[in-house]
C-alpha positions as a Python dict, from the first residue, in 0.01 Angstrom:
ca = {
    (1, 'M'): (0, 0, 0),
    (2, 'Y'): (309, -3, 255),
    (3, 'W'): (667, 64, 343),
    (4, 'Y'): (782, -184, 526),
    (5, 'T'): (1131, -357, 563),
    (6, 'K'): (1222, -733, 499),
    (7, 'N'): (1405, -981, 702),
    (8, 'D'): (1726, -814, 664),
    (9, 'G'): (1613, -477, 715),
    (10, 'Q'): (1589, -345, 354),
    (11, 'L'): (1301, -129, 285),
    (12, 'C'): (980, -199, 50),
    (13, 'L'): (679, 7, -58),
    (14, 'G'): (430, -230, -204),
    (15, 'T'): (115, -393, -163),
    (16, 'E'): (-57, -606, 90),
    (17, 'N'): (14, -1018, -82),
    (18, 'T'): (-325, -1098, -5),
    (19, 'R'): (-485, -856, -308),
    (20, 'M'): (-461, -937, -711),
    (21, 'A'): (-310, -652, -803),
    (22, 'E'): (90, -734, -672),
    (23, 'F'): (308, -415, -638),
    (24, 'E'): (627, -372, -518),
    (25, 'V'): (986, -159, -550),
    (26, 'S'): (1297, -270, -282),
    (27, 'T'): (1424, 58, -256),
    (28, 'E'): (1815, 116, -166),
    (29, 'I'): (1774, 209, 220),
    (30, 'F'): (1840, -39, 483),
    (31, 'L'): (1679, 29, 833),
    (32, 'Q'): (1866, -181, 1140),
    (33, 'Q'): (1470, -150, 1294),
    (34, 'S'): (1188, -308, 1079),
    (35, 'L'): (898, -89, 983),
    (36, 'S'): (549, -113, 874),
    (37, 'Q'): (336, 166, 789),
    (38, 'P'): (74, 300, 533),
    (39, 'L'): (157, 504, 248),
    (40, 'M'): (-2, 861, 312),
    (41, 'E'): (-98, 1136, 96),
    (42, 'E'): (215, 1336, 182),
    (43, 'H'): (453, 1029, 93),
    (44, 'I'): (281, 1011, -276),
    (45, 'Q'): (321, 1380, -325),
    (46, 'S'): (738, 1325, -247),
    (47, 'I'): (742, 1013, -485),
    (48, 'G'): (560, 1271, -789),
    (49, 'S'): (274, 1116, -880),
    (50, 'Y'): (-42, 906, -788),
    (51, 'P'): (-27, 479, -792),
    (52, 'E'): (-259, 418, -1063),
    (53, 'D'): (11, 559, -1282),
    (54, 'W'): (328, 353, -1123),
    (55, 'N'): (332, 24, -1390),
    (56, 'H'): (320, 268, -1658),
    (57, 'D'): (642, 461, -1474),
    (58, 'A'): (988, 362, -1633),
    (59, 'R'): (1148, 578, -1308),
    (60, 'I'): (918, 474, -1018),
    (61, 'S'): (1191, 313, -867),
    (62, 'E'): (1394, 626, -896),
    (63, 'K'): (1150, 832, -756),
    (64, 'I'): (1020, 600, -486),
    (65, 'N'): (1411, 605, -368),
    (66, 'A'): (1504, 896, -387),
    (67, 'A'): (1157, 1019, -195),
    (68, 'A'): (1210, 691, 55),
    (69, 'K'): (1587, 870, 101),
    (70, 'F'): (1396, 1169, 222),
    (71, 'I'): (1072, 1076, 414),
    (72, 'F'): (1260, 768, 602),
    (73, 'S'): (1635, 1036, 683),
    (74, 'D'): (1522, 1038, 1013),
    (75, 'E'): (1550, 706, 1019),
    (76, 'L'): (1880, 648, 798),
    (77, 'A'): (2021, 875, 1019),
    (78, 'H'): (1953, 653, 1369),
    (79, 'S'): (2098, 324, 1166),
    (80, 'E'): (2345, 509, 1033),
    (81, 'Q'): (2460, 685, 1419),
    (82, 'Q'): (2430, 309, 1547),
    (83, 'N'): (2667, 129, 1279),
    (84, 'Q'): (2899, 364, 1362),
    (85, 'S'): (2888, 311, 1751),
    (86, 'L'): (2998, -127, 1634),
}
């Protein structure tokens, strides 16, 4: 499972599209720079549940969004500074 940005900069969390079981949550976060990094144990702790439970969690999008804002707060601050200077 990976954190990655789409072409428009939207941050997502999902599986590799070559795997049989696909999972993707698009967050409300947009970054200026592209990102691709694996989901780490500390990220799972921030989300508050394990990936095997996510397909049955009605609030998983909210949890992932909240965790992403915390995990990527430095990148968000950098993106906001760049937007303000434009």
